[in-house]
CSV table of C-alpha atoms in Angstrom, one decimal:
chain,number,residue,atom,x,y,z
A,1,MET,CA,-28.6,5.1,20.7
A,2,THR,CA,-30.5,7.7,19.0
A,3,ASN,CA,-33.0,5.9,16.2
A,4,TYR,CA,-33.8,8.1,13.3
A,5,LYS,CA,-36.0,7.5,10.4
A,6,SER,CA,-33.8,7.4,7.4
A,7,ASP,CA,-31.7,4.5,6.4
A,8,PHE,CA,-28.7,6.6,6.2
A,9,LEU,CA,-28.4,8.3,9.4
A,10,ASN,CA,-29.1,4.9,11.3
A,11,THR,CA,-26.1,3.1,9.5
A,12,LEU,CA,-23.7,6.7,10.3
A,13,ASN,CA,-25.0,6.4,13.8
A,14,GLU,CA,-24.4,2.6,14.7
A,15,ARG,CA,-20.7,3.0,12.8
A,16,GLY,CA,-19.8,5.6,15.1
A,17,PHE,CA,-19.7,8.7,11.8
A,18,ILE,CA,-21.7,11.0,13.7
A,19,HIS,CA,-20.3,14.3,15.6
A,20,GLN,CA,-22.6,17.0,14.5
A,21,CYS,CA,-25.2,18.1,12.2
A,22,SER,CA,-26.5,21.5,11.9
A,23,ASP,CA,-30.3,20.4,12.0
A,24,PHE,CA,-30.7,16.2,12.7
A,25,THR,CA,-34.9,16.2,12.6
A,26,ALA,CA,-34.8,18.5,9.5
A,27,LEU,CA,-31.8,16.2,7.6
A,28,ASP,CA,-34.0,13.1,8.5
A,29,SER,CA,-37.2,14.1,7.3
A,30,LEU,CA,-35.5,15.3,4.2
A,31,LEU,CA,-33.7,12.0,3.7
A,32,MET,CA,-37.3,10.3,3.7
A,33,GLU,CA,-38.8,12.2,0.9
A,34,GLY,CA,-36.7,10.6,-1.5
A,35,VAL,CA,-33.3,10.4,-3.6
A,36,GLN,CA,-30.7,13.5,-2.1
A,37,SER,CA,-27.6,14.3,-3.4
A,38,ALA,CA,-25.0,15.3,-1.0
A,39,TYR,CA,-20.9,15.9,-1.1
A,40,ILE,CA,-17.5,16.0,0.3
A,41,GLY,CA,-14.7,17.8,-1.2
A,42,PHE,CA,-11.2,16.5,-2.0
A,43,ASP,CA,-8.2,18.9,-2.9
A,44,ALA,CA,-5.6,17.4,-5.3
A,45,THR,CA,-2.4,18.1,-3.0
A,46,ALA,CA,-1.0,14.9,-4.2
A,47,GLN,CA,-1.4,11.9,-6.4
A,48,SER,CA,-3.4,10.2,-4.4
A,49,LEU,CA,-5.8,9.9,-1.5
A,50,HIS,CA,-4.7,8.5,1.9
A,51,ILE,CA,-6.7,6.8,4.7
A,52,GLY,CA,-7.3,10.3,6.3
A,53,ASN,CA,-9.9,10.6,3.4
A,54,LEU,CA,-11.4,7.3,3.9
A,55,THR,CA,-14.2,8.6,7.0
A,56,GLY,CA,-15.3,10.8,4.1
A,57,ILE,CA,-15.4,8.1,1.4
A,58,MET,CA,-17.1,5.7,3.9
A,59,MET,CA,-19.7,8.5,4.4
A,60,LEU,CA,-20.6,9.0,1.0
A,61,HIS,CA,-20.4,4.7,0.1
A,62,TRP,CA,-23.2,4.3,3.0
A,63,PHE,CA,-24.9,7.6,1.5
A,64,GLN,CA,-25.3,5.7,-1.9
A,65,GLN,CA,-26.1,2.5,-0.3
A,66,SER,CA,-29.0,4.1,1.5
A,67,GLY,CA,-30.7,5.1,-1.9
A,68,HIS,CA,-29.0,8.8,-2.2
A,69,LYS,CA,-26.2,10.1,-5.3
A,70,PRO,CA,-23.0,11.0,-3.3
A,71,ILE,CA,-20.7,13.6,-5.3
A,72,THR,CA,-17.1,13.7,-5.0
A,73,LEU,CA,-16.1,17.3,-5.4
A,74,MET,CA,-12.3,17.5,-6.5
A,75,GLY,CA,-10.6,20.9,-5.5
A,76,GLY,CA,-9.0,21.8,-8.9
A,77,GLY,CA,-9.8,25.4,-7.7
A,78,THR,CA,-9.3,25.1,-4.0
A,79,SER,CA,-6.2,23.6,-4.3
A,80,LYS,CA,-4.5,26.5,-6.1
A,81,ILE,CA,-5.1,27.8,-2.4
A,82,GLY,CA,-4.8,25.0,0.1
A,83,ASP,CA,-7.3,24.4,3.1
A,84,PRO,CA,-5.4,26.3,6.2
A,85,SER,CA,-7.2,24.3,8.7
A,86,PHE,CA,-5.3,23.2,11.7
A,87,LYS,CA,-1.9,23.8,9.6
A,88,ASP,CA,1.5,25.5,11.3
A,89,GLU,CA,2.7,26.7,7.7
A,90,GLN,CA,1.1,27.5,4.3
A,91,ARG,CA,1.0,24.8,2.2
A,92,LYS,CA,3.3,25.2,-1.2
A,93,LEU,CA,1.5,26.3,-4.0
A,94,LEU,CA,0.7,23.9,-6.7
A,95,ASP,CA,0.5,24.8,-10.3
A,96,ASP,CA,-2.7,24.1,-12.9
A,97,LYS,CA,-0.8,21.0,-14.8
A,98,THR,CA,-0.2,19.3,-11.3
A,99,ILE,CA,-3.2,19.8,-9.7
A,100,ASN,CA,-4.7,18.0,-12.7
A,101,ALA,CA,-2.3,15.4,-13.4
A,102,ASN,CA,-3.2,14.9,-9.6
A,103,ILE,CA,-7.0,14.9,-10.0
A,104,GLU,CA,-6.9,12.0,-12.7
A,105,GLN,CA,-4.6,9.8,-10.7
A,106,ILE,CA,-7.1,9.9,-7.6
A,107,LYS,CA,-10.0,9.7,-10.0
A,108,ALA,CA,-8.6,6.5,-11.7
A,109,THR,CA,-7.6,5.0,-8.1
A,110,CYS,CA,-9.2,6.1,-5.3
A,111,PHE,CA,-13.2,6.4,-5.7
A,112,LYS,CA,-14.2,3.7,-8.0
A,113,GLN,CA,-13.7,0.6,-5.6
A,114,PHE,CA,-15.9,2.5,-3.2
A,115,LEU,CA,-18.7,4.3,-4.8
A,116,ARG,CA,-20.9,3.4,-8.4
A,117,TYR,CA,-20.3,6.0,-10.6
A,118,GLY,CA,-23.0,6.5,-13.5
A,119,ASP,CA,-25.9,8.6,-14.8
A,120,ASP,CA,-28.6,7.3,-12.8
A,121,GLU,CA,-30.6,8.9,-10.4
A,122,THR,CA,-28.3,7.1,-7.6
A,123,GLY,CA,-25.2,7.2,-9.5
A,124,ALA,CA,-22.2,9.0,-8.2
A,125,LEU,CA,-20.8,11.9,-9.6
A,126,MET,CA,-17.4,13.8,-9.9
A,127,VAL,CA,-17.0,17.2,-10.1
A,128,ASN,CA,-14.0,19.8,-10.1
A,129,ASN,CA,-14.7,23.4,-8.4
A,130,ASN,CA,-11.9,24.8,-11.0
A,131,ASP,CA,-15.4,25.0,-13.4
A,132,TRP,CA,-16.7,27.7,-11.4
A,133,LEU,CA,-13.9,29.3,-9.2
A,134,ASP,CA,-11.4,29.9,-12.1
A,135,GLY,CA,-13.9,32.5,-13.8
A,136,LEU,CA,-15.0,34.4,-11.3
A,137,ARG,CA,-14.7,38.2,-11.2
A,138,TYR,CA,-12.9,39.2,-7.7
A,139,LEU,CA,-14.9,42.4,-8.0
A,140,SER,CA,-18.2,40.8,-8.7
A,141,PHE,CA,-17.6,38.0,-6.5
A,142,LEU,CA,-17.1,40.1,-3.2
A,143,ARG,CA,-19.9,42.2,-4.1
A,144,ASP,CA,-22.5,39.5,-4.3
A,145,TYR,CA,-21.0,36.9,-1.9
A,146,GLY,CA,-18.4,38.9,0.4
A,147,ARG,CA,-21.0,40.7,2.2
A,148,HIS,CA,-22.4,37.7,3.7
A,149,PHE,CA,-19.5,36.7,5.5
A,150,THR,CA,-18.2,38.6,8.6
A,151,VAL,CA,-14.5,38.4,9.6
A,152,ASN,CA,-15.6,38.7,13.2
A,153,ARG,CA,-17.2,34.9,12.9
A,154,MET,CA,-14.5,33.7,10.7
A,155,LEU,CA,-11.8,34.5,13.0
A,156,GLY,CA,-14.0,32.7,15.7
A,157,PHE,CA,-13.7,29.3,13.9
A,158,ASP,CA,-11.2,27.0,16.1
A,159,SER,CA,-9.1,26.6,12.5
A,160,VAL,CA,-8.5,29.8,12.4
A,161,LYS,CA,-8.1,30.7,16.6
A,162,THR,CA,-5.6,27.8,16.2
A,163,ARG,CA,-3.3,29.2,13.6
A,164,LEU,CA,-3.4,32.8,15.5
A,165,GLU,CA,-2.9,31.4,18.7
A,166,ARG,CA,0.1,29.7,17.9
A,167,GLU,CA,1.2,32.7,16.0
A,168,SER,CA,1.3,31.3,12.8
A,169,PRO,CA,1.1,33.5,9.4
A,170,LEU,CA,-1.9,32.9,8.0
A,171,SER,CA,-2.2,34.8,4.4
A,172,LEU,CA,-5.3,36.2,3.0
A,173,LEU,CA,-4.9,33.8,0.0
A,174,GLU,CA,-5.5,31.2,2.9
A,175,PHE,CA,-8.3,32.7,4.7
A,176,ASN,CA,-10.4,32.8,1.4
A,177,TYR,CA,-10.1,29.3,1.6
A,178,MET,CA,-13.3,29.2,3.9
A,179,VAL,CA,-15.1,31.6,1.5
A,180,MET,CA,-14.6,29.7,-1.5
A,181,GLN,CA,-15.7,26.4,0.0
A,182,GLY,CA,-19.2,28.0,1.1
A,183,TYR,CA,-19.4,28.9,-2.4
A,184,ASP,CA,-18.7,25.3,-3.9
A,185,PHE,CA,-22.0,24.3,-1.6
A,186,LEU,CA,-23.7,27.3,-3.0
A,187,GLU,CA,-22.8,26.2,-6.8
A,188,LEU,CA,-23.6,22.3,-5.9
A,189,TYR,CA,-27.2,23.3,-4.5
A,190,ARG,CA,-27.7,25.6,-7.7
A,191,ARG,CA,-25.9,22.9,-10.2
A,192,HIS,CA,-27.0,19.8,-8.7
A,193,GLY,CA,-29.7,20.4,-6.1
A,194,THR,CA,-27.4,19.0,-3.5
A,195,ILE,CA,-28.3,19.5,0.1
A,196,LEU,CA,-25.6,18.0,2.3
A,197,GLN,CA,-22.1,18.7,2.8
A,198,MET,CA,-20.0,15.9,4.9
A,199,GLY,CA,-16.5,16.2,6.4
A,200,GLY,CA,-14.5,15.7,9.2
A,201,SER,CA,-15.1,17.5,12.5
A,202,ASP,CA,-12.2,19.9,11.6
A,203,GLN,CA,-14.3,21.3,9.0
A,204,TRP,CA,-17.4,22.0,10.8
A,205,GLY,CA,-16.7,26.0,10.2
A,206,ASN,CA,-16.2,25.7,6.4
A,207,ILE,CA,-19.1,23.4,6.3
A,208,ILE,CA,-21.6,25.9,7.8
A,209,ASN,CA,-20.1,28.9,6.0
A,210,GLY,CA,-22.1,27.1,3.0
A,211,VAL,CA,-25.1,26.4,4.9
A,212,ASP,CA,-25.4,29.9,5.6
A,213,LEU,CA,-24.2,31.3,2.3
A,214,ALA,CA,-27.1,29.5,0.8
A,215,HIS,CA,-29.5,30.7,3.2
A,216,LYS,CA,-29.1,34.2,3.0
A,217,ALA,CA,-28.4,34.4,-1.1
A,218,ASP,CA,-30.8,31.8,-1.9
A,219,GLN,CA,-33.0,31.5,1.0
A,220,ALA,CA,-32.3,27.7,0.9
A,221,LYS,CA,-31.9,25.1,3.7
A,222,LEU,CA,-29.2,23.2,3.4
A,223,PHE,CA,-26.9,21.2,6.2
A,224,ALA,CA,-24.1,20.1,7.5
A,225,LEU,CA,-22.4,16.6,9.1
A,226,THR,CA,-19.5,16.3,10.7
A,227,ALA,CA,-17.7,13.2,11.7
A,228,PRO,CA,-15.4,12.8,14.4
A,229,LEU,CA,-11.7,12.4,13.8
A,230,LEU,CA,-10.1,9.5,14.5
A,231,THR,CA,-6.9,9.3,17.0
A,232,THR,CA,-5.1,6.3,18.1
A,233,PRO,CA,-4.8,6.1,22.0
A,234,ASP,CA,-1.9,8.1,22.4
A,235,GLY,CA,-3.7,11.0,20.8
A,236,GLN,CA,-1.9,11.1,17.4
A,237,LYS,CA,-4.2,11.7,14.3
A,238,MET,CA,-4.9,8.4,12.6
A,239,GLY,CA,-3.5,7.8,8.9
A,240,LYS,CA,0.3,8.7,9.7
A,241,THR,CA,3.1,6.3,9.8
A,242,VAL,CA,6.7,6.5,10.7
A,243,ASN,CA,7.4,6.7,6.6
A,244,GLY,CA,4.6,8.9,5.8
A,245,ALA,CA,1.1,8.8,4.6
A,246,VAL,CA,-1.2,5.6,4.2
A,247,TRP,CA,-2.0,6.1,0.5
A,248,LEU,CA,-4.7,4.4,-1.4
A,249,ASN,CA,-3.1,4.5,-4.6
A,250,ALA,CA,-1.6,0.6,-5.0
A,251,GLU,CA,1.7,2.4,-6.4
A,252,MET,CA,2.5,4.7,-3.7
A,253,LEU,CA,1.8,2.2,-1.4
A,254,ALA,CA,1.7,-1.4,-1.8
A,255,PRO,CA,-1.4,-3.6,-1.1
A,256,TYR,CA,0.5,-5.8,1.2
A,257,ASP,CA,1.9,-2.6,3.4
A,258,TYR,CA,-1.8,-1.4,3.2
A,259,TRP,CA,-3.0,-4.5,4.9
A,260,GLN,CA,-0.6,-4.6,7.1
A,261,TYR,CA,-1.4,-0.9,8.3
A,262,TRP,CA,-5.0,-2.3,9.6
A,263,ARG,CA,-3.3,-5.4,10.9
A,264,ASN,CA,-0.9,-3.5,13.2
A,265,ALA,CA,-3.7,-1.4,14.5
A,266,ASP,CA,-4.1,-1.2,18.2
A,267,ASP,CA,-6.4,-3.2,20.2
A,268,ALA,CA,-8.2,-0.7,21.3
A,269,MET,CA,-9.1,0.8,18.1
A,270,VAL,CA,-10.5,-2.8,16.0
A,271,GLY,CA,-14.1,-2.2,17.1
A,272,THR,CA,-13.8,1.6,15.9
A,273,LEU,CA,-12.4,0.7,12.8
A,274,LEU,CA,-13.9,-2.4,12.1
A,275,ARG,CA,-17.3,-0.2,12.1
A,276,ARG,CA,-16.1,2.5,10.1
A,277,PHE,CA,-13.9,1.0,7.2
A,278,THR,CA,-15.4,-2.0,6.9
A,279,ILE,CA,-18.7,-2.8,5.3
A,280,LEU,CA,-19.3,-6.3,7.6
A,281,PRO,CA,-22.9,-6.6,9.2
A,282,MET,CA,-23.0,-5.1,12.3
A,283,ALA,CA,-23.9,-8.3,14.1
A,284,GLU,CA,-20.3,-9.8,13.0
A,285,ILE,CA,-18.6,-6.7,14.0
A,286,LEU,CA,-20.1,-7.0,17.5
A,287,ARG,CA,-18.8,-10.7,18.1
A,288,LEU,CA,-15.2,-9.5,16.8
A,289,GLU,CA,-14.5,-6.7,19.2
A,290,ALA,CA,-16.3,-8.9,21.8
A,291,LEU,CA,-13.1,-11.1,21.4
A,292,GLN,CA,-10.2,-10.6,24.1
A,293,GLY,CA,-6.9,-11.6,24.7
A,294,ALA,CA,-4.8,-13.4,21.6
A,295,GLU,CA,-8.1,-14.0,19.9
A,296,ILE,CA,-7.9,-10.4,19.3
A,297,ASN,CA,-5.4,-10.8,16.4
A,298,GLU,CA,-8.1,-12.8,14.4
A,299,ALA,CA,-10.2,-10.1,14.7
A,300,LYS,CA,-7.3,-7.8,13.2
A,301,LYS,CA,-6.8,-10.2,10.4
A,302,ILE,CA,-10.5,-9.7,9.1
A,303,LEU,CA,-10.2,-5.9,9.7
A,304,ALA,CA,-7.0,-5.8,7.3
A,305,PHE,CA,-8.4,-8.4,4.9
A,306,GLU,CA,-11.6,-6.4,4.5
A,307,ALA,CA,-10.6,-2.7,4.5
A,308,THR,CA,-8.1,-3.8,2.1
A,309,LYS,CA,-10.5,-5.5,-0.3
A,310,LEU,CA,-12.6,-2.7,-0.4
A,311,CYS,CA,-9.9,-0.4,-1.5
A,312,HIS,CA,-7.5,-2.8,-3.3
A,313,GLY,CA,-10.0,-5.7,-4.3
A,314,GLU,CA,-10.1,-9.5,-3.2
A,315,GLY,CA,-7.3,-10.4,-4.9
A,316,ALA,CA,-4.9,-8.0,-3.7
A,317,ALA,CA,-6.2,-8.7,0.1
A,318,LEU,CA,-6.1,-12.6,-0.2
A,319,ALA,CA,-1.9,-12.5,-1.5
A,320,ALA,CA,-1.4,-9.9,1.2
A,321,GLY,CA,-2.7,-11.9,3.6
A,322,GLN,CA,-0.9,-15.3,2.4
A,323,THR,CA,2.2,-12.9,2.5
A,324,ALA,CA,2.0,-12.8,6.0
A,325,ALA,CA,1.3,-15.9,7.0
A,326,GLN,CA,4.2,-17.1,4.8
A,327,VAL,CA,6.6,-14.3,6.5
A,328,PHE,CA,5.4,-14.7,10.0
A,329,GLU,CA,3.9,-18.2,10.2
A,330,GLN,CA,6.2,-19.9,8.2
A,331,GLY,CA,9.4,-18.4,8.0
A,332,GLY,CA,9.2,-17.7,4.3
A,333,THR,CA,10.5,-14.5,2.4
A,334,GLY,CA,6.9,-13.9,1.0
A,335,GLU,CA,6.5,-13.1,-2.5
A,336,ASP,CA,4.4,-9.9,-2.1
A,337,LEU,CA,6.9,-8.2,0.2
A,338,PRO,CA,8.3,-4.7,-0.4
A,339,ARG,CA,11.2,-4.9,-2.8
A,340,PHE,CA,14.3,-3.0,-3.8
A,341,SER,CA,17.3,-3.5,-5.6
A,342,PHE,CA,21.2,-3.3,-3.6
A,343,GLY,CA,23.9,-3.5,-5.2
A,344,LYS,CA,26.2,-6.5,-4.6
A,345,SER,CA,29.5,-4.4,-3.8
A,346,ARG,CA,27.4,-2.3,-1.2
A,347,LEU,CA,27.1,-5.9,0.7
A,348,SER,CA,30.5,-5.5,1.9
A,349,ALA,CA,30.6,-2.1,2.8
A,350,LYS,CA,30.6,-0.9,6.7
A,351,GLY,CA,27.5,0.3,7.7
A,352,SER,CA,25.3,-1.1,5.0
A,353,VAL,CA,22.8,-2.7,7.2
A,354,ILE,CA,21.9,1.2,8.3
A,355,ASP,CA,21.5,1.8,4.6
A,356,ALA,CA,19.4,-0.8,3.7
A,357,LEU,CA,17.2,-0.3,6.7
A,358,VAL,CA,16.1,3.3,5.4
A,359,GLU,CA,16.4,2.3,1.9
A,360,ALA,CA,13.5,-0.2,2.3
A,361,GLY,CA,11.3,2.2,4.7
A,362,LEU,CA,11.8,0.1,7.9
A,363,ALA,CA,13.2,3.0,9.5
A,364,ALA,CA,13.0,6.8,8.7
A,365,SER,CA,16.5,8.0,9.3
A,366,LYS,CA,19.9,6.5,9.9
A,367,GLY,CA,19.7,7.5,13.4
A,368,GLU,CA,16.3,5.6,13.5
A,369,ALA,CA,18.3,2.5,12.1
A,370,ARG,CA,20.9,2.6,14.4
A,371,ARG,CA,18.9,2.6,17.5
A,372,LEU,CA,16.9,-0.5,15.9
A,373,ILE,CA,20.2,-2.2,15.6
A,374,GLN,CA,21.3,-1.5,19.3
A,375,GLY,CA,18.0,-2.6,20.5
A,376,GLY,CA,18.2,-6.0,18.8
A,377,GLY,CA,15.3,-5.0,16.4
A,378,ALA,CA,16.9,-5.7,13.2
A,379,ARG,CA,17.5,-9.0,11.6
A,380,ILE,CA,18.7,-10.4,8.2
A,381,GLU,CA,17.1,-13.7,7.4
A,382,GLY,CA,16.3,-14.1,11.3
A,383,VAL,CA,19.8,-13.0,12.2
A,384,VAL,CA,19.9,-10.5,15.0
A,385,VAL,CA,22.1,-7.6,13.8
A,386,THR,CA,24.2,-6.7,16.6
A,387,ASP,CA,26.8,-4.3,15.1
A,388,ALA,CA,25.3,-0.7,13.9
A,389,GLU,CA,28.5,-0.7,11.5
A,390,SER,CA,27.9,-4.1,10.4
A,391,SER,CA,27.4,-5.0,6.4
A,392,VAL,CA,24.9,-7.2,4.9
A,393,GLU,CA,27.4,-9.9,4.0
A,394,SER,CA,29.1,-9.9,7.1
A,395,VAL,CA,25.6,-11.1,9.1
A,396,HIS,CA,24.5,-13.3,6.1
A,397,PRO,CA,27.6,-14.4,4.3
A,398,GLY,CA,27.9,-15.3,0.9
A,399,ALA,CA,24.2,-13.5,0.3
A,400,ASN,CA,22.9,-14.0,-3.3
A,401,GLY,CA,19.6,-13.5,-5.1
A,402,ALA,CA,17.3,-12.1,-2.5
A,403,VAL,CA,17.4,-11.8,1.4
A,404,LYS,CA,14.5,-10.8,3.9
A,405,LEU,CA,15.6,-7.6,6.0
A,406,SER,CA,13.2,-7.2,9.1
A,407,ALA,CA,12.3,-4.7,11.5
A,408,GLY,CA,11.0,-6.0,14.7
A,409,ARG,CA,8.3,-8.6,14.2
A,410,LYS,CA,5.9,-7.0,11.9
A,411,LYS,CA,7.7,-5.1,9.3
A,412,HIS,CA,9.9,-6.7,6.2
A,413,ALA,CA,11.5,-6.1,3.2
A,414,ILE,CA,13.5,-8.0,0.4
A,415,ILE,CA,16.4,-7.0,-0.5
A,416,GLU,CA,16.7,-7.9,-4.0
A,417,ILE,CA,20.9,-8.1,-5.4
A,418,ASP,CA,21.8,-6.6,-8.4
A,419,ASP,CA,25.2,-8.5,-9.5
A,420,ALA,CA,26.0,-5.9,-11.8
A,421,ALA,CA,25.8,-2.7,-9.5
């Protein structure tokens, strides 16, 4: 393992965050000279960030813990365009009102658990790139900065090449995204002395554009640092489930479901996830990732608790763990399970079990719900559903109040019966 002079690079190295850097030696030396500032950009295309953003957030966390100043750059301007990196189609364009509302939600729910904001030297800072992008004069911008970007090089970036190779349309609007992101870096350097931009490995081309622009425009030495993208053992990008993104906002994904996501991690990923998404000491992580067989389940429970505590607080993490124990070990319903209302008049309806599975988020579609039942994976209060056309009442006669619906051993929800519906 490479040894660096700076605490920050050593921490990132031992926790698996380092993929590429534009100049390791120079960055390492600069980090030893005093407080520096680094940033990561987050587009406001939804009301919450998701765990795909967590790698960047944790990099900023460790940057602050190492005695430096992290900057969270909200893409109020770039969200109007949308990052085309490795996408097959153009993103839906959002208006200012929606973007601003998303930013306010993200501010309130997604950063303060991981970063300490404040006016002191190492207090985190949040800025919005719409502050400088919205007022740009197009001809002046092209004259002053467009000359520093070559289309030849931009076409060579993997994110663009992939789109073109798939013969997916790439609009001029999206092509300008990397120019805007490069200009963000220059602006943050001028305004805040920011010397480092970080991100996932898929952002390398966009980040290097900013490094090059600052060198050409201001003769400044800036740095790019990326982390490897996380994929599951079957090659899928982490952070997606059958029911969609794993959101950081508790109103969009209950803390119990967040806990369950980590608890259900693949055994082979446990060590990697403990390093990246908890703040446990490395000695404890090394102990946990060495566990074998059934003992790995204890490591996964610790991963789920620590990751949930970071995002939602210790109380929510404890409650999620207690609910899981009640559901899996004691056979109870679990107070913290996802709940949804189901009209009593629908209990006896043909196929209502399928409807319940879909509405509870335990199956993505009626077809998937039907396959789940045919495979013996659907249960109501522990009773296996054997007929895809079953009603809830036929499986659990006299159902009243609330009943537990299960998909497999790990996914559960509560049907709260509404007598009036």
